[in-house]
């Protein structure tokens, strides 16, 4: 499996970039557009964006978590590394990732049931962005902390 490690890392990083990029776009760009357009126009824009995101984001999230699980198994050997400094930071990163997954699944469920409103949409994406910033910080520093 370790021969596949670089490819799995590449897949994982690619999915993470797409996911974080999409959430960042929604928080930084879409929210700023509310100052320039009326509510009805913004709801139409968000509806169009979300329709597009719903087509590919579930696949991206599944690949992100599957590749992350494989990388965890390769780097940690099951749970052998938990208890070490690296293992504890990795476990915190995984917990944050499952927090993102929980918020993501809740958002998808809320959208499908028609209960997603503008306020919930904004807060959901802000929470996910905050968790993702934490994950990226840990991913880049856990080898050095």
mmCIF file of C-alpha atoms in Angstrom:
data_model
loop_
_atom_site.group_PDB
_atom_site.id
_atom_site.type_symbol
_atom_site.label_atom_id
_atom_site.label_comp_id
_atom_site.label_asym_id
_atom_site.label_seq_id
_atom_site.Cartn_x
_atom_site.Cartn_y
_atom_site.Cartn_z
ATOM 1 C CA UNK A 1 0.000 0.000 0.000
ATOM 2 C CA UNK A 2 2.871 2.381 0.696
ATOM 3 C CA UNK A 3 3.730 2.390 -3.025
ATOM 4 C CA UNK A 4 0.348 4.086 -3.540
ATOM 5 C CA UNK A 5 0.992 6.611 -0.765
ATOM 6 C CA UNK A 6 1.972 9.561 -3.018
ATOM 7 C CA UNK A 7 -1.105 9.022 -5.213
ATOM 8 C CA UNK A 8 -3.398 8.786 -2.213
ATOM 9 C CA UNK A 9 -1.901 11.987 -0.785
ATOM 10 C CA UNK A 10 -2.419 13.698 -4.157
ATOM 11 C CA UNK A 11 -6.064 12.565 -4.274
ATOM 12 C CA UNK A 12 -6.613 13.659 -0.676
ATOM 13 C CA UNK A 13 -5.037 17.079 -1.205
ATOM 14 C CA UNK A 14 -6.938 17.619 -4.472
ATOM 15 C CA UNK A 15 -10.263 16.837 -2.811
ATOM 16 C CA UNK A 16 -9.378 19.055 0.155
ATOM 17 C CA UNK A 17 -8.512 21.947 -2.168
ATOM 18 C CA UNK A 18 -11.824 21.594 -4.016
ATOM 19 C CA UNK A 19 -13.807 21.359 -0.780
ATOM 20 C CA UNK A 20 -12.063 24.219 1.042
ATOM 21 C CA UNK A 21 -12.088 26.310 -2.132
ATOM 22 C CA UNK A 22 -15.828 25.859 -2.610
ATOM 23 C CA UNK A 23 -16.600 26.748 1.003
ATOM 24 C CA UNK A 24 -14.257 29.743 0.891
ATOM 25 C CA UNK A 25 -15.915 30.944 -2.320
ATOM 26 C CA UNK A 26 -19.338 30.693 -0.718
ATOM 27 C CA UNK A 27 -18.277 32.568 2.428
ATOM 28 C CA UNK A 28 -15.990 35.208 0.928
ATOM 29 C CA UNK A 29 -17.562 35.839 -2.499
ATOM 30 C CA UNK A 30 -21.236 34.915 -2.305
ATOM 31 C CA UNK A 31 -21.830 36.635 1.029
ATOM 32 C CA UNK A 32 -20.220 39.823 -0.288
ATOM 33 C CA UNK A 33 -22.633 39.864 -3.225
ATOM 34 C CA UNK A 34 -25.563 40.502 -0.870
ATOM 35 C CA UNK A 35 -24.429 44.134 -0.712
ATOM 36 C CA UNK A 36 -24.794 44.486 -4.481
ATOM 37 C CA UNK A 37 -27.930 42.508 -5.344
ATOM 38 C CA UNK A 38 -31.445 42.208 -3.980
ATOM 39 C CA UNK A 39 -32.493 39.161 -1.954
ATOM 40 C CA UNK A 40 -34.421 37.509 -4.799
ATOM 41 C CA UNK A 41 -31.429 37.735 -7.146
ATOM 42 C CA UNK A 42 -29.078 36.369 -4.497
ATOM 43 C CA UNK A 43 -31.414 33.491 -3.738
ATOM 44 C CA UNK A 44 -31.438 32.643 -7.448
ATOM 45 C CA UNK A 45 -27.650 32.802 -7.593
ATOM 46 C CA UNK A 46 -27.266 30.651 -4.468
ATOM 47 C CA UNK A 47 -29.810 28.159 -5.785
ATOM 48 C CA UNK A 48 -27.849 27.833 -9.041
ATOM 49 C CA UNK A 49 -24.524 27.500 -7.207
ATOM 50 C CA UNK A 50 -25.905 24.911 -4.805
ATOM 51 C CA UNK A 51 -27.453 22.898 -7.648
ATOM 52 C CA UNK A 52 -24.023 22.676 -9.239
ATOM 53 C CA UNK A 53 -22.273 21.897 -5.950
ATOM 54 C CA UNK A 54 -24.753 19.130 -5.119
ATOM 55 C CA UNK A 55 -23.740 17.304 -8.290
ATOM 56 C CA UNK A 56 -20.065 16.835 -7.452
ATOM 57 C CA UNK A 57 -19.427 17.722 -3.809
ATOM 58 C CA UNK A 58 -20.728 14.440 -2.316
ATOM 59 C CA UNK A 59 -18.210 12.533 -4.487
ATOM 60 C CA UNK A 60 -15.432 14.915 -3.446
ATOM 61 C CA UNK A 61 -16.300 14.481 0.247
ATOM 62 C CA UNK A 62 -16.462 10.676 -0.047
ATOM 63 C CA UNK A 63 -13.078 10.560 -1.799
ATOM 64 C CA UNK A 64 -11.656 12.975 0.767
ATOM 65 C CA UNK A 65 -12.727 10.792 3.689
ATOM 66 C CA UNK A 66 -11.799 7.466 2.088
ATOM 67 C CA UNK A 67 -8.341 8.725 1.127
ATOM 68 C CA UNK A 68 -7.954 10.282 4.586
ATOM 69 C CA UNK A 69 -8.859 6.972 6.201
ATOM 70 C CA UNK A 70 -6.299 5.131 4.090
ATOM 71 C CA UNK A 71 -3.642 7.734 4.899
ATOM 72 C CA UNK A 72 -4.498 7.472 8.602
ATOM 73 C CA UNK A 73 -4.055 3.696 8.405
ATOM 74 C CA UNK A 74 -0.716 4.024 6.591
ATOM 75 C CA UNK A 75 0.700 6.784 8.865
ATOM 76 C CA UNK A 76 -0.737 5.563 12.131
ATOM 77 C CA UNK A 77 -0.977 1.796 11.691
ATOM 78 C CA UNK A 78 -4.506 1.610 13.035
ATOM 79 C CA UNK A 79 -4.425 3.468 16.327
ATOM 80 C CA UNK A 80 -0.802 2.708 17.210
ATOM 81 C CA UNK A 81 0.339 6.310 16.957
ATOM 82 C CA UNK A 82 -2.383 7.651 19.270
ATOM 83 C CA UNK A 83 -0.740 8.730 22.483
ATOM 84 C CA UNK A 84 2.291 10.169 20.716
ATOM 85 C CA UNK A 85 2.403 13.885 20.030
ATOM 86 C CA UNK A 86 1.957 13.308 16.282
ATOM 87 C CA UNK A 87 -0.863 10.813 16.874
ATOM 88 C CA UNK A 88 -2.751 13.171 19.157
ATOM 89 C CA UNK A 89 -2.563 16.020 16.632
ATOM 90 C CA UNK A 90 -3.638 13.607 13.901
ATOM 91 C CA UNK A 91 -6.554 12.431 16.016
ATOM 92 C CA UNK A 92 -7.605 16.054 16.624
ATOM 93 C CA UNK A 93 -7.467 16.640 12.864
ATOM 94 C CA UNK A 94 -9.676 13.578 12.311
ATOM 95 C CA UNK A 95 -12.159 14.790 14.932
ATOM 96 C CA UNK A 96 -12.371 18.170 13.202
ATOM 97 C CA UNK A 97 -12.879 16.373 9.892
ATOM 98 C CA UNK A 98 -15.768 14.374 11.332
ATOM 99 C CA UNK A 99 -17.184 17.646 12.628
ATOM 100 C CA UNK A 100 -17.077 18.968 9.057
ATOM 101 C CA UNK A 101 -18.715 15.765 7.843
ATOM 102 C CA UNK A 102 -21.492 16.127 10.398
ATOM 103 C CA UNK A 103 -22.173 19.730 9.394
ATOM 104 C CA UNK A 104 -21.988 18.790 5.685
ATOM 105 C CA UNK A 105 -24.438 15.892 6.054
ATOM 106 C CA UNK A 106 -26.767 18.071 8.122
ATOM 107 C CA UNK A 107 -26.639 20.798 5.450
ATOM 108 C CA UNK A 108 -27.376 18.326 2.654
ATOM 109 C CA UNK A 109 -30.301 16.909 4.653
ATOM 110 C CA UNK A 110 -31.613 20.397 5.399
ATOM 111 C CA UNK A 111 -31.368 21.392 1.729
ATOM 112 C CA UNK A 112 -33.176 18.272 0.539
ATOM 113 C CA UNK A 113 -35.956 18.809 3.062
ATOM 114 C CA UNK A 114 -36.344 22.444 1.961
ATOM 115 C CA UNK A 115 -35.491 23.921 5.364
ATOM 116 C CA UNK A 116 -32.276 25.674 4.335
ATOM 117 C CA UNK A 117 -32.719 29.419 4.726
ATOM 118 C CA UNK A 118 -30.231 32.221 4.102
ATOM 119 C CA UNK A 119 -29.201 32.505 7.755
ATOM 120 C CA UNK A 120 -28.599 28.760 8.147
ATOM 121 C CA UNK A 121 -26.757 28.710 4.802
ATOM 122 C CA UNK A 122 -24.331 31.426 5.958
ATOM 123 C CA UNK A 123 -23.725 29.987 9.418
ATOM 124 C CA UNK A 124 -23.213 26.471 8.078
ATOM 125 C CA UNK A 125 -20.547 27.630 5.662
ATOM 126 C CA UNK A 126 -18.824 29.797 8.264
ATOM 127 C CA UNK A 127 -18.663 26.871 10.697
ATOM 128 C CA UNK A 128 -17.285 24.560 8.009
ATOM 129 C CA UNK A 129 -14.730 27.169 6.950
ATOM 130 C CA UNK A 130 -13.563 27.581 10.558
ATOM 131 C CA UNK A 131 -13.205 23.822 10.997
ATOM 132 C CA UNK A 132 -11.383 23.549 7.684
ATOM 133 C CA UNK A 133 -8.933 26.294 8.660
ATOM 134 C CA UNK A 134 -8.198 24.266 11.797
ATOM 135 C CA UNK A 135 -7.683 21.104 9.738
ATOM 136 C CA UNK A 136 -5.367 22.844 7.285
ATOM 137 C CA UNK A 137 -3.405 24.381 10.167
ATOM 138 C CA UNK A 138 -2.987 20.966 11.790
ATOM 139 C CA UNK A 139 -2.138 19.301 8.469
ATOM 140 C CA UNK A 140 0.670 21.760 7.873
ATOM 141 C CA UNK A 141 2.019 21.899 11.431
ATOM 142 C CA UNK A 142 1.414 18.517 13.077
ATOM 143 C CA UNK A 143 4.751 17.233 11.811
ATOM 144 C CA UNK A 144 6.502 20.125 13.593
ATOM 145 C CA UNK A 145 4.494 20.678 16.794
#
